Amino acid sequence: MANSGCKDVPGLDEESFLYFAYGSNLLTERIHLRNPSAAFFCVARLQDFKLDFGNSQGKTSQTWHGGIATIFQSPGDEVWGVVWKMNKSNLNSLDEQEGVKSGMYVVIEVKVATQGGREITCRSYLMTNYESAPPSPQYKKIICMGAKENGLPLEYQEKLKAIEPNDYTGKVSEEIEDILKKGETQTL
């Protein structure tokens, strides 16, 4: 399902905003858990940033049991992701999911390029005071599933697949386990 072109941004109304997702929210089913208004807008590239995984204030994520995705400025690098058009009524749930109140992430505004070369401004998130740490196998899998589902460039998908996860073998939350199980049955 490679939707390469972005719909016209003038289609944005007062009630909606654009959100650039690069981590677990690449996956439709994952973002819809808390943010039902999210509608696929396009695939886009964030130039001069790099994807990393870490733990805010060095505390391991209780949800994911490993490092979680963040981005940092890195000239010459790029991060691919999905732009979701969302209703402003989901702003609080998105901020909550991203741990804004707890100070885990801060809201940033980024300019991303669509595959057609248009530049659009989106809301995104950046982890604060983090220590690099590998993601759990489950978290990595959710990101890879989202990248594949939304047709991120194959070269970038290969880069994601090459990320070394930690050795966590336990369970993650029920809702995420369900998504992972569905993903396994679809790939068999």
GROMACS .gro file of N, CA and C in nm, residues 17 19 25 27-28 30-41 82-87 90 94:
model
   75
   17PHE      N    1  -0.455   1.852   1.260
   17PHE     CA    2  -0.312   1.882   1.258
   17PHE      C    3  -0.240   1.764   1.195
   19TYR      N    4   0.087   1.505   1.212
   19TYR     CA    5   0.181   1.446   1.308
   19TYR      C    6   0.276   1.354   1.233
   25ASN      N    7   0.426   0.442   1.637
   25ASN     CA    8   0.306   0.498   1.573
   25ASN      C    9   0.311   0.494   1.420
   27LEU      N   10   0.269   0.221   1.283
   27LEU     CA   11   0.171   0.115   1.260
   27LEU      C   12   0.029   0.168   1.286
   28THR      N   13  -0.057   0.155   1.187
   28THR     CA   14  -0.194   0.206   1.197
   28THR      C   15  -0.265   0.155   1.322
   30ARG      N   16  -0.150   0.049   1.597
   30ARG     CA   17  -0.089   0.102   1.720
   30ARG      C   18  -0.138   0.244   1.746
   31ILE      N   19  -0.134   0.332   1.646
   31ILE     CA   20  -0.174   0.472   1.670
   31ILE      C   21  -0.324   0.478   1.700
   32HIS      N   22  -0.402   0.388   1.639
   32HIS     CA   23  -0.547   0.389   1.662
   32HIS      C   24  -0.587   0.343   1.802
   33LEU      N   25  -0.496   0.280   1.876
   33LEU     CA   26  -0.528   0.240   2.014
   33LEU      C   27  -0.571   0.360   2.097
   34ARG      N   28  -0.501   0.472   2.082
   34ARG     CA   29  -0.530   0.591   2.162
   34ARG      C   30  -0.581   0.710   2.080
   35ASN      N   31  -0.562   0.702   1.949
   35ASN     CA   32  -0.590   0.818   1.863
   35ASN      C   33  -0.671   0.776   1.740
   36PRO      N   34  -0.800   0.750   1.761
   36PRO     CA   35  -0.883   0.696   1.653
   36PRO      C   36  -0.900   0.787   1.532
   37SER      N   37  -0.872   0.916   1.547
   37SER     CA   38  -0.891   1.007   1.433
   37SER      C   39  -0.776   1.003   1.333
   38ALA      N   40  -0.666   0.938   1.368
   38ALA     CA   41  -0.548   0.939   1.281
   38ALA      C   42  -0.579   0.879   1.144
   39ALA      N   43  -0.555   0.957   1.039
   39ALA     CA   44  -0.577   0.910   0.902
   39ALA      C   45  -0.445   0.924   0.826
   40PHE      N   46  -0.407   0.821   0.753
   40PHE     CA   47  -0.284   0.824   0.675
   40PHE      C   48  -0.285   0.946   0.584
   41PHE      N   49  -0.176   1.021   0.587
   41PHE     CA   50  -0.165   1.140   0.503
   41PHE      C   51  -0.061   1.116   0.394
   82VAL      N   52   0.573   0.835   0.883
   82VAL     CA   53   0.438   0.852   0.831
   82VAL      C   54   0.381   0.982   0.886
   83VAL      N   55   0.317   1.058   0.799
   83VAL     CA   56   0.245   1.177   0.844
   83VAL      C   57   0.098   1.136   0.859
   84TRP      N   58   0.046   1.156   0.979
   84TRP     CA   59  -0.094   1.128   1.008
   84TRP      C   60  -0.168   1.260   1.017
   85LYS      N   61  -0.285   1.267   0.957
   85LYS     CA   62  -0.372   1.382   0.976
   85LYS      C   63  -0.463   1.343   1.092
   86MET      N   64  -0.465   1.426   1.196
   86MET     CA   65  -0.540   1.392   1.316
   86MET      C   66  -0.631   1.506   1.359
   87ASN      N   67  -0.736   1.470   1.427
   87ASN     CA   68  -0.828   1.569   1.481
   87ASN      C   69  -0.767   1.627   1.607
   90ASN      N   70  -0.760   1.475   1.952
   90ASN     CA   71  -0.664   1.372   1.992
   90ASN      C   72  -0.530   1.428   2.037
   94LEU      N   73  -0.247   1.201   2.232
   94LEU     CA   74  -0.118   1.181   2.167
   94LEU      C   75  -0.005   1.228   2.259
   0.00000   0.00000   0.00000
